[in-house]
PDB file of C-alpha atoms in Angstrom:
ATOM      1  CA  MET A 946      -4.499  22.896 -87.555  1.00 61.00           C
ATOM      2  CA  LEU A 947      -4.553  19.032 -87.017  1.00 61.00           C
ATOM      3  CA  LEU A 948      -0.798  18.964 -87.922  1.00 62.00           C
ATOM      4  CA  ILE A 949      -0.036  21.642 -85.538  1.00 62.00           C
ATOM      5  CA  VAL A 950      -1.783  19.816 -82.717  1.00 54.00           C
ATOM      6  CA  ALA A 951      -0.063  16.432 -83.678  1.00 58.00           C
ATOM      7  CA  PHE A 952       3.254  18.067 -83.736  1.00 49.00           C
ATOM      8  CA  ILE A 953       2.827  19.494 -80.315  1.00 58.00           C
ATOM      9  CA  LEU A 954       1.584  16.203 -78.888  1.00 59.00           C
ATOM     10  CA  PHE A 955       4.554  14.580 -80.488  1.00 49.00           C
ATOM     11  CA  LEU A 956       6.974  17.024 -78.843  1.00 49.00           C
ATOM     12  CA  LEU A 957       5.269  16.666 -75.410  1.00 55.00           C
ATOM     13  CA  THR A 958       5.679  12.957 -75.957  1.00 49.00           C
ATOM     14  CA  LEU A 959       9.226  13.126 -76.727  1.00 47.00           C
ATOM     15  CA  PHE A 960       9.970  15.420 -73.949  1.00 51.00           C
ATOM     16  CA  LEU A 961       8.166  12.970 -71.522  1.00 55.00           C
ATOM     17  CA  TYR A 962      10.144   9.999 -72.774  1.00 54.00           C
ATOM     18  CA  LEU A 963      13.329  11.881 -72.524  1.00 54.00           C
ATOM     19  CA  PHE A 964      12.531  13.055 -69.010  1.00 56.00           C
ATOM     20  CA  LEU A 965      11.335   9.489 -67.894  1.00 59.00           C
ATOM     21  CA  SER A 966      14.582   8.071 -69.469  1.00 61.00           C
ATOM     22  CA  LEU A 967      17.079  10.568 -68.060  1.00 61.00           C
ATOM     23  CA  TYR A 968      15.371  11.162 -64.685  1.00 72.00           C
ATOM     24  CA  SER A 969      13.971   7.931 -63.702  1.00 86.00           C
ATOM     25  CA  LYS A 970      14.856   8.223 -60.126  1.00 89.00           C
ATOM     26  CA  TYR A 971      12.781  11.426 -59.770  1.00 87.00           C
ATOM     27  CA  ALA A 972      10.011  10.033 -61.815  1.00 84.00           C
ATOM     28  CA  VAL A 973       9.702   7.133 -59.376  1.00 89.00           C
ATOM     29  CA  LEU A 974       9.713   9.561 -56.275  1.00 89.00           C
ATOM     30  CA  SER A 975       7.100  11.578 -58.081  1.00 86.00           C
ATOM     31  CA  ILE A 976       4.902   8.371 -58.324  1.00 87.00           C
ATOM     32  CA  LEU A 977       5.591   7.660 -54.689  1.00 92.00           C
ATOM     33  CA  TRP A 978       4.398  11.186 -53.756  1.00 92.00           C
ATOM     34  CA  LEU A 979       1.301  10.774 -55.945  1.00 90.00           C
ATOM     35  CA  VAL A 980       0.466   7.559 -54.380  1.00 90.00           C
ATOM     36  CA  LYS A 981       0.559   9.070 -50.920  1.00 93.00           C
ATOM     37  CA  PHE A 982      -1.537  12.140 -52.022  1.00 92.00           C
ATOM     38  CA  LEU A 983      -4.174  10.163 -53.745  1.00 91.00           C
ATOM     39  CA  GLY A 984      -4.327   7.914 -50.515  1.00 94.00           C
ATOM     40  CA  GLY A 985      -5.105  10.791 -48.395  1.00 95.00           C
ATOM     41  CA  PHE A 986      -1.695  10.585 -46.598  1.00 97.00           C
ATOM     42  CA  GLU A 987       0.322  13.401 -45.014  1.00 96.00           C
ATOM     43  CA  SER A 988       4.073  13.143 -45.228  1.00 96.00           C
ATOM     44  CA  LYS A 989       5.752  13.809 -42.072  1.00 97.00           C
ATOM     45  CA  THR A 990       9.158  13.622 -40.260  1.00 98.00           C
ATOM     46  CA  VAL A 991      10.134  13.221 -36.645  1.00 98.00           C
ATOM     47  CA  LYS A 992      13.339  12.888 -34.802  1.00 97.00           C
ATOM     48  CA  PRO A 993      13.022  11.197 -31.525  1.00 97.00           C
ATOM     49  CA  SER A 994      15.355  12.804 -28.729  1.00 94.00           C
ATOM     50  CA  ASN A 995      16.631   9.147 -27.785  1.00 96.00           C
ATOM     51  CA  SER A 996      17.424   8.114 -31.361  1.00 97.00           C
ATOM     52  CA  ASN A 997      19.855   9.461 -34.203  1.00 96.00           C
ATOM     53  CA  GLN A 998      17.272   8.690 -36.684  1.00 98.00           C
ATOM     54  CA  THR A 999      14.991  11.231 -38.470  1.00 98.00           C
ATOM     55  CA  PHE A1000      11.956   9.101 -39.355  1.00 98.00           C
ATOM     56  CA  SER A1001       9.958   9.626 -42.362  1.00 98.00           C
ATOM     57  CA  TYR A1002       6.612   8.460 -42.246  1.00 98.00           C
ATOM     58  CA  MET A1003       2.987   8.986 -43.672  1.00 98.00           C
ATOM     59  CA  GLU A1004      -0.150   9.309 -41.809  1.00 98.00           C
ATOM     60  CA  ARG A1005      -3.893   9.187 -42.615  1.00 97.00           C
ATOM     61  CA  GLY A1006      -6.445  10.240 -39.962  1.00 95.00           C
ATOM     62  CA  HIS A1007      -5.833  11.150 -36.282  1.00 90.00           C
ATOM     63  CA  ARG A1008      -5.717   9.152 -33.116  1.00 88.00           C
ATOM     64  CA  SER A1009      -8.786   9.218 -30.953  1.00 86.00           C
ATOM     65  CA  LYS A1010     -10.377   7.093 -28.187  1.00 84.00           C
ATOM     66  CA  ASP A1011     -12.953   5.594 -30.772  1.00 86.00           C
ATOM     67  CA  ARG A1012     -10.586   4.926 -33.751  1.00 92.00           C
ATOM     68  CA  ASN A1013      -8.254   2.049 -34.020  1.00 96.00           C
ATOM     69  CA  THR A1014      -4.632   2.840 -34.989  1.00 97.00           C
ATOM     70  CA  VAL A1015      -3.000   0.713 -37.656  1.00 98.00           C
ATOM     71  CA  VAL A1016       0.899   0.755 -37.964  1.00 98.00           C
ATOM     72  CA  PHE A1017       2.712  -0.589 -41.061  1.00 98.00           C
ATOM     73  CA  ILE A1018       6.151  -2.062 -41.210  1.00 98.00           C
ATOM     74  CA  HIS A1019       7.688  -2.640 -44.503  1.00 98.00           C
ATOM     75  CA  GLY A1020      10.113  -5.266 -45.588  1.00 98.00           C
ATOM     76  CA  PHE A1021      13.687  -5.484 -46.435  1.00 98.00           C
ATOM     77  CA  THR A1022      14.688  -2.661 -49.024  1.00 97.00           C
ATOM     78  CA  ALA A1023      11.058  -1.474 -49.208  1.00 97.00           C
ATOM     79  CA  THR A1024       9.631   1.716 -48.193  1.00 97.00           C
ATOM     80  CA  LYS A1025       6.410   3.143 -46.235  1.00 98.00           C
ATOM     81  CA  GLU A1026       4.498   3.341 -49.379  1.00 97.00           C
ATOM     82  CA  SER A1027       4.566  -0.495 -49.831  1.00 95.00           C
ATOM     83  CA  PHE A1028       1.170  -0.475 -47.932  1.00 96.00           C
ATOM     84  CA  ALA A1029      -0.667   2.300 -49.909  1.00 95.00           C
ATOM     85  CA  ASP A1030      -2.514  -0.195 -51.957  1.00 95.00           C
ATOM     86  CA  VAL A1031      -3.657  -2.028 -48.909  1.00 97.00           C
ATOM     87  CA  SER A1032      -4.796   1.363 -47.291  1.00 97.00           C
ATOM     88  CA  LYS A1033      -6.980   1.990 -50.344  1.00 95.00           C
ATOM     89  CA  TYR A1034      -9.245  -0.874 -49.213  1.00 97.00           C
ATOM     90  CA  LEU A1035      -9.219   0.246 -45.348  1.00 96.00           C
ATOM     91  CA  SER A1036     -12.011   2.404 -44.009  1.00 90.00           C
ATOM     92  CA  THR A1037     -11.288   5.913 -43.296  1.00 90.00           C
ATOM     93  CA  LYS A1038     -12.363   5.064 -39.661  1.00 93.00           C
ATOM     94  CA  TYR A1039      -8.873   3.729 -39.009  1.00 96.00           C
ATOM     95  CA  HIS A1040      -5.979   5.912 -37.959  1.00 97.00           C
ATOM     96  CA  ILE A1041      -2.996   4.773 -40.181  1.00 98.00           C
ATOM     97  CA  VAL A1042       0.784   5.312 -39.747  1.00 98.00           C
ATOM     98  CA  SER A1043       3.464   3.844 -42.162  1.00 98.00           C
ATOM     99  CA  LEU A1044       6.988   4.477 -41.616  1.00 98.00           C
ATOM    100  CA  ASP A1045      10.443   4.164 -43.465  1.00 98.00           C
ATOM    101  CA  LEU A1046      12.722   1.902 -41.258  1.00 98.00           C
ATOM    102  CA  PRO A1047      16.294   3.143 -40.566  1.00 98.00           C
ATOM    103  CA  GLY A1048      18.389   2.791 -43.654  1.00 98.00           C
ATOM    104  CA  HIS A1049      15.197   2.707 -45.862  1.00 98.00           C
ATOM    105  CA  GLY A1050      13.333   5.182 -47.908  1.00 96.00           C
ATOM    106  CA  MET A1051      13.562   8.900 -46.730  1.00 97.00           C
ATOM    107  CA  THR A1052      14.429   7.987 -43.156  1.00 98.00           C
ATOM    108  CA  SER A1053      17.946   9.345 -42.358  1.00 97.00           C
ATOM    109  CA  GLY A1054      20.599   8.631 -39.628  1.00 96.00           C
ATOM    110  CA  ASP A1055      23.658   6.299 -38.983  1.00 96.00           C
ATOM    111  CA  THR A1056      22.960   2.676 -38.247  1.00 96.00           C
ATOM    112  CA  PRO A1057      25.061   0.357 -36.269  1.00 96.00           C
ATOM    113  CA  ASP A1058      27.192  -2.430 -37.770  1.00 95.00           C
ATOM    114  CA  ASP A1059      25.093  -5.003 -36.116  1.00 95.00           C
ATOM    115  CA  VAL A1060      21.813  -3.455 -37.578  1.00 97.00           C
ATOM    116  CA  GLY A1061      19.057  -6.201 -37.360  1.00 98.00           C
ATOM    117  CA  ILE A1062      15.636  -7.138 -36.001  1.00 98.00           C
ATOM    118  CA  ALA A1063      16.177  -6.135 -32.366  1.00 98.00           C
ATOM    119  CA  TYR A1064      17.716  -2.668 -33.360  1.00 98.00           C
ATOM    120  CA  PHE A1065      14.676  -2.057 -35.634  1.00 98.00           C
ATOM    121  CA  VAL A1066      12.130  -2.947 -32.911  1.00 98.00           C
ATOM    122  CA  GLU A1067      13.663  -0.574 -30.362  1.00 98.00           C
ATOM    123  CA  GLU A1068      13.760   2.245 -33.028  1.00 98.00           C
ATOM    124  CA  VAL A1069      10.144   1.648 -33.982  1.00 98.00           C
ATOM    125  CA  LYS A1070       9.392   1.844 -30.136  1.00 98.00           C
ATOM    126  CA  LYS A1071      11.152   5.249 -29.884  1.00 98.00           C
ATOM    127  CA  PHE A1072       9.334   6.354 -32.971  1.00 98.00           C
ATOM    128  CA  LEU A1073       5.846   5.284 -31.682  1.00 98.00           C
ATOM    129  CA  ASP A1074       6.597   6.982 -28.397  1.00 97.00           C
ATOM    130  CA  ASP A1075       7.693  10.134 -29.843  1.00 97.00           C
ATOM    131  CA  ILE A1076       4.436  10.560 -32.161  1.00 97.00           C
ATOM    132  CA  GLY A1077       2.147   9.908 -29.038  1.00 94.00           C
ATOM    133  CA  LEU A1078       1.476   6.219 -29.506  1.00 95.00           C
ATOM    134  CA  GLY A1079       3.471   4.964 -26.730  1.00 90.00           C
ATOM    135  CA  ASP A1080       0.395   4.508 -24.621  1.00 88.00           C
ATOM    136  CA  THR A1081      -1.902   3.390 -27.353  1.00 90.00           C
ATOM    137  CA  LYS A1082      -2.644  -0.203 -28.164  1.00 95.00           C
ATOM    138  CA  ILE A1083      -1.980  -0.495 -31.925  1.00 97.00           C
ATOM    139  CA  HIS A1084      -2.721  -2.941 -34.512  1.00 98.00           C
ATOM    140  CA  LEU A1085       0.599  -3.898 -35.939  1.00 98.00           C
ATOM    141  CA  ILE A1086       1.209  -5.250 -39.375  1.00 98.00           C
ATOM    142  CA  GLY A1087       4.315  -6.032 -41.281  1.00 98.00           C
ATOM    143  CA  GLU A1088       5.500  -7.882 -44.407  1.00 98.00           C
ATOM    144  CA  SER A1089       8.669 -10.140 -44.906  1.00 98.00           C
ATOM    145  CA  MET A1090      11.528  -8.493 -42.734  1.00 98.00           C
ATOM    146  CA  GLY A1091       8.610  -6.323 -41.415  1.00 98.00           C
ATOM    147  CA  GLY A1092       6.711  -9.366 -40.456  1.00 98.00           C
ATOM    148  CA  HIS A1093       9.768 -10.573 -38.423  1.00 98.00           C
ATOM    149  CA  ILE A1094       9.858  -7.136 -36.752  1.00 98.00           C
ATOM    150  CA  VAL A1095       6.324  -6.824 -35.697  1.00 98.00           C
ATOM    151  CA  GLY A1096       6.261 -10.396 -34.333  1.00 98.00           C
ATOM    152  CA  TYR A1097       9.296  -9.674 -32.202  1.00 98.00           C
ATOM    153  CA  PHE A1098       8.016  -6.303 -31.209  1.00 98.00           C
ATOM    154  CA  ALA A1099       4.701  -7.990 -30.028  1.00 98.00           C
ATOM    155  CA  ALA A1100       6.936 -10.557 -28.045  1.00 98.00           C
ATOM    156  CA  MET A1101       8.951  -7.768 -26.309  1.00 98.00           C
ATOM    157  CA  TYR A1102       6.140  -5.098 -25.946  1.00 97.00           C
ATOM    158  CA  PRO A1103       2.887  -7.043 -25.433  1.00 97.00           C
ATOM    159  CA  ASN A1104       1.129  -4.117 -23.687  1.00 96.00           C
ATOM    160  CA  SER A1105       1.528  -2.019 -26.761  1.00 96.00           C
ATOM    161  CA  ILE A1106      -0.372  -4.439 -29.013  1.00 97.00           C
ATOM    162  CA  ALA A1107      -4.010  -4.778 -29.936  1.00 97.00           C
ATOM    163  CA  SER A1108      -3.183  -7.228 -32.544  1.00 98.00           C
ATOM    164  CA  VAL A1109      -0.321  -8.371 -34.588  1.00 98.00           C
ATOM    165  CA  THR A1110      -0.355  -9.473 -38.154  1.00 98.00           C
ATOM    166  CA  MET A1111       2.563 -11.192 -39.882  1.00 98.00           C
ATOM    167  CA  VAL A1112       2.689 -11.276 -43.727  1.00 98.00           C
ATOM    168  CA  CYS A1113       5.087 -14.063 -45.019  1.00 98.00           C
ATOM    169  CA  PRO A1114       7.483 -13.204 -42.071  1.00 98.00           C
ATOM    170  CA  HIS A1115      11.266 -13.685 -42.117  1.00 98.00           C
ATOM    171  CA  GLY A1116      12.823 -15.434 -39.028  1.00 97.00           C
ATOM    172  CA  ILE A1117      11.707 -18.984 -39.422  1.00 97.00           C
ATOM    173  CA  TYR A1118      14.363 -21.551 -40.697  1.00 94.00           C
ATOM    174  CA  PHE A1119      13.618 -23.695 -43.743  1.00 92.00           C
ATOM    175  CA  ASN A1120      16.325 -25.764 -45.634  1.00 90.00           C
ATOM    176  CA  GLU A1121      16.067 -23.909 -48.952  1.00 88.00           C
ATOM    177  CA  LEU A1122      17.536 -20.821 -47.350  1.00 86.00           C
ATOM    178  CA  GLU A1123      21.009 -22.334 -47.128  1.00 89.00           C
ATOM    179  CA  GLU A1124      21.976 -22.259 -50.853  1.00 90.00           C
ATOM    180  CA  PRO A1125      21.417 -18.377 -51.541  1.00 90.00           C
ATOM    181  CA  LYS A1126      22.877 -17.701 -48.111  1.00 91.00           C
ATOM    182  CA  GLU A1127      26.142 -19.528 -48.622  1.00 93.00           C
ATOM    183  CA  GLU A1128      26.517 -17.950 -52.100  1.00 93.00           C
ATOM    184  CA  PHE A1129      25.789 -14.476 -50.598  1.00 94.00           C
ATOM    185  CA  LEU A1130      28.289 -14.990 -47.809  1.00 92.00           C
ATOM    186  CA  ARG A1131      30.894 -16.301 -50.277  1.00 94.00           C
ATOM    187  CA  THR A1132      30.269 -13.761 -53.330  1.00 94.00           C
ATOM    188  CA  GLY A1133      28.284 -10.968 -51.866  1.00 94.00           C
ATOM    189  CA  LYS A1134      25.669 -11.669 -54.602  1.00 95.00           C
ATOM    190  CA  HIS A1135      22.077 -12.133 -53.726  1.00 95.00           C
ATOM    191  CA  TYR A1136      18.800 -11.756 -55.845  1.00 95.00           C
ATOM    192  CA  LEU A1137      17.567  -9.207 -53.162  1.00 96.00           C
ATOM    193  CA  VAL A1138      20.276  -6.784 -53.693  1.00 96.00           C
ATOM    194  CA  PRO A1139      20.415  -6.383 -57.565  1.00 96.00           C
ATOM    195  CA  GLU A1140      23.249  -4.238 -58.973  1.00 96.00           C
ATOM    196  CA  ASP A1141      22.019  -3.751 -62.641  1.00 96.00           C
ATOM    197  CA  TYR A1142      18.831  -3.647 -64.607  1.00 95.00           C
ATOM    198  CA  ALA A1143      18.656  -7.251 -65.335  1.00 96.00           C
ATOM    199  CA  GLY A1144      19.111  -7.882 -61.485  1.00 96.00           C
ATOM    200  CA  VAL A1145      16.144  -5.691 -60.799  1.00 95.00           C
ATOM    201  CA  LYS A1146      13.947  -7.464 -63.223  1.00 94.00           C
ATOM    202  CA  ASN A1147      15.153 -10.842 -61.909  1.00 94.00           C
ATOM    203  CA  MET A1148      14.192  -9.677 -58.312  1.00 95.00           C
ATOM    204  CA  MET A1149      10.674  -8.800 -59.404  1.00 93.00           C
ATOM    205  CA  LEU A1150      10.307 -12.375 -60.875  1.00 91.00           C
ATOM    206  CA  TYR A1151      11.237 -13.753 -57.367  1.00 92.00           C
ATOM    207  CA  LEU A1152       9.062 -11.626 -55.363  1.00 94.00           C
ATOM    208  CA  SER A1153       5.851 -11.728 -57.235  1.00 93.00           C
ATOM    209  CA  HIS A1154       3.954 -14.738 -58.771  1.00 92.00           C
ATOM    210  CA  LYS A1155       1.486 -12.365 -60.531  1.00 85.00           C
ATOM    211  CA  GLN A1156       3.658 -10.693 -62.906  1.00 81.00           C
ATOM    212  CA  MET A1157       2.352  -7.353 -63.680  1.00 79.00           C
ATOM    213  CA  PHE A1158       3.611  -4.743 -66.298  1.00 83.00           C
ATOM    214  CA  VAL A1159       6.400  -2.306 -64.792  1.00 87.00           C
ATOM    215  CA  PRO A1160       7.505   0.272 -67.253  1.00 88.00           C
ATOM    216  CA  ALA A1161      11.472   0.295 -67.884  1.00 89.00           C
ATOM    217  CA  PHE A1162      11.864   3.840 -66.459  1.00 88.00           C
ATOM    218  CA  VAL A1163      10.336   2.621 -63.071  1.00 91.00           C
ATOM    219  CA  LEU A1164      12.629  -0.398 -62.917  1.00 93.00           C
ATOM    220  CA  LYS A1165      15.522   1.952 -63.683  1.00 93.00           C
ATOM    221  CA  GLY A1166      14.629   4.445 -61.146  1.00 93.00           C
ATOM    222  CA  MET A1167      14.312   1.752 -58.658  1.00 94.00           C
ATOM    223  CA  LEU A1168      17.655   0.596 -59.360  1.00 95.00           C
ATOM    224  CA  GLU A1169      19.068   4.144 -59.055  1.00 95.00           C
ATOM    225  CA  LEU A1170      17.488   4.678 -55.690  1.00 95.00           C
ATOM    226  CA  ARG A1171      18.523   1.230 -54.352  1.00 96.00           C
ATOM    227  CA  MET A1172      22.113   1.642 -55.284  1.00 95.00           C
ATOM    228  CA  GLU A1173      22.313   4.735 -53.047  1.00 95.00           C
ATOM    229  CA  ARG A1174      21.828   2.447 -50.040  1.00 96.00           C
ATOM    230  CA  ASN A1175      23.376  -0.769 -51.564  1.00 96.00           C
ATOM    231  CA  ASN A1176      26.061  -0.948 -49.015  1.00 96.00           C
ATOM    232  CA  PHE A1177      23.600  -0.782 -46.261  1.00 97.00           C
ATOM    233  CA  TYR A1178      21.406  -3.303 -47.684  1.00 98.00           C
ATOM    234  CA  LYS A1179      24.212  -5.793 -47.968  1.00 97.00           C
ATOM    235  CA  LYS A1180      25.276  -5.135 -44.480  1.00 97.00           C
ATOM    236  CA  LEU A1181      21.707  -5.795 -43.332  1.00 98.00           C
ATOM    237  CA  LEU A1182      21.109  -8.829 -45.381  1.00 97.00           C
ATOM    238  CA  ASN A1183      24.400 -10.242 -44.122  1.00 97.00           C
ATOM    239  CA  ASN A1184      22.974  -9.907 -40.413  1.00 97.00           C
ATOM    240  CA  LEU A1185      19.697 -11.207 -41.273  1.00 97.00           C
ATOM    241  CA  LEU A1186      21.003 -14.467 -42.613  1.00 96.00           C
ATOM    242  CA  LEU A1187      23.127 -14.972 -39.427  1.00 95.00           C
ATOM    243  CA  PRO A1188      22.326 -15.572 -35.854  1.00 95.00           C
ATOM    244  CA  PRO A1189      20.610 -14.248 -33.946  1.00 95.00           C
ATOM    245  CA  ASN A1190      18.473 -12.383 -36.802  1.00 97.00           C
ATOM    246  CA  ASP A1191      17.938 -15.569 -38.976  1.00 95.00           C
ATOM    247  CA  ARG A1192      15.587 -17.229 -36.157  1.00 96.00           C
ATOM    248  CA  LEU A1193      14.609 -14.390 -33.713  1.00 97.00           C
ATOM    249  CA  LEU A1194      10.928 -14.826 -34.679  1.00 98.00           C
ATOM    250  CA  GLU A1195      11.127 -18.492 -34.218  1.00 97.00           C
ATOM    251  CA  ASN A1196      12.827 -18.403 -30.853  1.00 97.00           C
ATOM    252  CA  SER A1197      10.465 -15.911 -29.471  1.00 97.00           C
ATOM    253  CA  MET A1198       7.101 -17.104 -30.919  1.00 97.00           C
ATOM    254  CA  LYS A1199       5.549 -18.572 -27.651  1.00 97.00           C
ATOM    255  CA  GLN A1200       5.875 -14.956 -26.159  1.00 98.00           C
ATOM    256  CA  ILE A1201       3.467 -13.441 -28.757  1.00 98.00           C
ATOM    257  CA  ILE A1202       0.309 -13.470 -26.530  1.00 97.00           C
ATOM    258  CA  SER A1203      -1.378 -10.690 -28.334  1.00 97.00           C
ATOM    259  CA  PRO A1204      -4.177 -11.623 -30.938  1.00 98.00           C
ATOM    260  CA  SER A1205      -2.347 -12.570 -33.951  1.00 98.00           C
ATOM    261  CA  MET A1206      -3.014 -13.253 -37.781  1.00 98.00           C
ATOM    262  CA  LEU A1207      -0.773 -14.974 -40.211  1.00 98.00           C
ATOM    263  CA  MET A1208      -0.934 -14.548 -43.943  1.00 98.00           C
ATOM    264  CA  TRP A1209       1.105 -16.361 -46.677  1.00 98.00           C
ATOM    265  CA  GLY A1210       1.163 -16.775 -50.355  1.00 97.00           C
ATOM    266  CA  LYS A1211       1.192 -20.320 -51.306  1.00 97.00           C
ATOM    267  CA  LEU A1212       3.704 -19.822 -54.168  1.00 97.00           C
ATOM    268  CA  ASP A1213       6.245 -17.851 -52.253  1.00 97.00           C
ATOM    269  CA  ASN A1214       9.683 -18.080 -53.802  1.00 94.00           C
ATOM    270  CA  VAL A1215      11.423 -16.273 -51.113  1.00 96.00           C
ATOM    271  CA  LEU A1216      10.250 -17.484 -47.765  1.00 97.00           C
ATOM    272  CA  ASP A1217       8.655 -20.933 -47.923  1.00 95.00           C
ATOM    273  CA  VAL A1218       4.997 -21.429 -46.954  1.00 96.00           C
ATOM    274  CA  SER A1219       6.161 -24.396 -44.739  1.00 95.00           C
ATOM    275  CA  CYS A1220       6.914 -22.094 -42.127  1.00 97.00           C
ATOM    276  CA  VAL A1221       3.216 -21.713 -41.643  1.00 98.00           C
ATOM    277  CA  ASP A1222       3.128 -24.913 -39.822  1.00 97.00           C
ATOM    278  CA  VAL A1223       5.910 -23.725 -37.471  1.00 97.00           C
ATOM    279  CA  ILE A1224       4.121 -20.754 -36.539  1.00 98.00           C
ATOM    280  CA  LYS A1225       0.685 -22.259 -36.097  1.00 97.00           C
ATOM    281  CA  LYS A1226       2.152 -24.807 -33.616  1.00 97.00           C
ATOM    282  CA  ASN A1227       3.932 -22.014 -31.397  1.00 97.00           C
ATOM    283  CA  VAL A1228       1.981 -18.865 -31.462  1.00 98.00           C
ATOM    284  CA  PRO A1229      -0.312 -19.307 -28.561  1.00 96.00           C
ATOM    285  CA  ASN A1230      -3.123 -16.567 -29.605  1.00 97.00           C
ATOM    286  CA  LEU A1231      -3.127 -16.952 -33.295  1.00 98.00           C
ATOM    287  CA  LYS A1232      -6.699 -16.097 -34.502  1.00 97.00           C
ATOM    288  CA  LYS A1233      -6.334 -16.410 -38.064  1.00 96.00           C
ATOM    289  CA  CYS A1234      -4.211 -17.891 -40.696  1.00 98.00           C
ATOM    290  CA  VAL A1235      -4.742 -16.886 -44.363  1.00 98.00           C
ATOM    291  CA  LEU A1236      -3.087 -18.890 -47.234  1.00 98.00           C
ATOM    292  CA  LEU A1237      -3.563 -17.262 -50.631  1.00 97.00           C
ATOM    293  CA  GLU A1238      -3.544 -19.366 -53.781  1.00 95.00           C
ATOM    294  CA  ASN A1239      -1.648 -18.384 -56.904  1.00 95.00           C
ATOM    295  CA  THR A1240       0.112 -15.616 -54.760  1.00 96.00           C
ATOM    296  CA  GLY A1241       3.905 -15.158 -54.059  1.00 96.00           C
ATOM    297  CA  HIS A1242       5.862 -13.136 -51.441  1.00 96.00           C
ATOM    298  CA  VAL A1243       4.710  -9.565 -51.686  1.00 96.00           C
ATOM    299  CA  LEU A1244       1.038  -9.743 -50.766  1.00 97.00           C
ATOM    300  CA  THR A1245       0.772  -6.108 -50.306  1.00 96.00           C
ATOM    301  CA  TYR A1246       1.509  -5.783 -54.087  1.00 94.00           C
ATOM    302  CA  GLU A1247      -0.243  -8.853 -55.458  1.00 96.00           C
ATOM    303  CA  THR A1248      -3.416  -9.102 -53.180  1.00 96.00           C
ATOM    304  CA  PRO A1249      -3.886  -5.809 -51.359  1.00 97.00           C
ATOM    305  CA  LYS A1250      -7.649  -6.052 -51.145  1.00 97.00           C
ATOM    306  CA  GLU A1251      -7.369  -9.611 -49.605  1.00 97.00           C
ATOM    307  CA  VAL A1252      -4.745  -8.187 -46.992  1.00 98.00           C
ATOM    308  CA  ALA A1253      -7.016  -5.244 -45.974  1.00 98.00           C
ATOM    309  CA  THR A1254     -10.050  -7.458 -45.881  1.00 97.00           C
ATOM    310  CA  SER A1255      -8.436  -9.927 -43.402  1.00 98.00           C
ATOM    311  CA  LEU A1256      -7.025  -7.122 -41.213  1.00 97.00           C
ATOM    312  CA  ASP A1257     -10.343  -5.509 -41.115  1.00 97.00           C
ATOM    313  CA  GLN A1258     -12.038  -8.891 -40.053  1.00 97.00           C
ATOM    314  CA  LEU A1259      -9.187  -9.478 -37.373  1.00 97.00           C
ATOM    315  CA  ILE A1260      -9.707  -5.945 -35.938  1.00 97.00           C
ATOM    316  CA  ASN A1261     -13.625  -6.131 -35.971  1.00 95.00           C
ATOM    317  CA  SER A1262     -13.525  -9.524 -34.094  1.00 95.00           C
ATOM    318  CA  LEU A1263     -11.618  -8.250 -31.039  1.00 93.00           C
TER     319      LEU A1263
END
């Protein structure tokens, strides 16, 4: 009997190994679905009448007069699920929305050749209007490129913002940007747009200081999904490295009049923590600045509890 059970377990293990090896992309998509399900999120889509985008988003809770709405904006090449870990530490008293930006995740639709921060801001505004949040003051939080987007959104649409949280935002100049920028413009190669398995592993080393075990099938699945949109990612990265997108946040900081918070990892290898000083000097209503020790670029991955706690404190202080 024990031999039969052992043989069955062996076959199941072999089947699982083969499935994960041969269908890595679908395994990753299944994990993302599970993350949403366990987090209490509903998967939804919407196509605003004034946009050619069909937005994929996830939502937890419902809007009401006595409930704060938190809207998450992910970073470059990321997806709406990026904030799932943060959401685990946020009370169910919040109404939470997280969307896939155009060109990312499951959102579909053509994007212009000059796709960049201003385009994303306008598309996010159309999305919010269409799902009934156009007249609601929201707590907007974004990471990396998403941090740039939410900062510029707050500058353009201050009446829509209850608070804005920028996590390691792109859009501030620092000298170390030049070398990878010039290499990408010359060769089309950049660690943020990997094209093979080794490149994905290298990207993870840049993004996170706290290295966590990521199974090989997950990395392989990530690569398969990324390669489907690789041409778009390269077009977008090219635009982000050049004016006006490279310093749009820096040039609009004084217009961010809503209550604001800034978070940064002190060991960020992608966007230098020195940018904090520039933002602190120029954002007029910066309520809170959180610098995290032993933390890299992707705070939602490395320190989700700290992000959630800081966001909760900001909202409750208003």
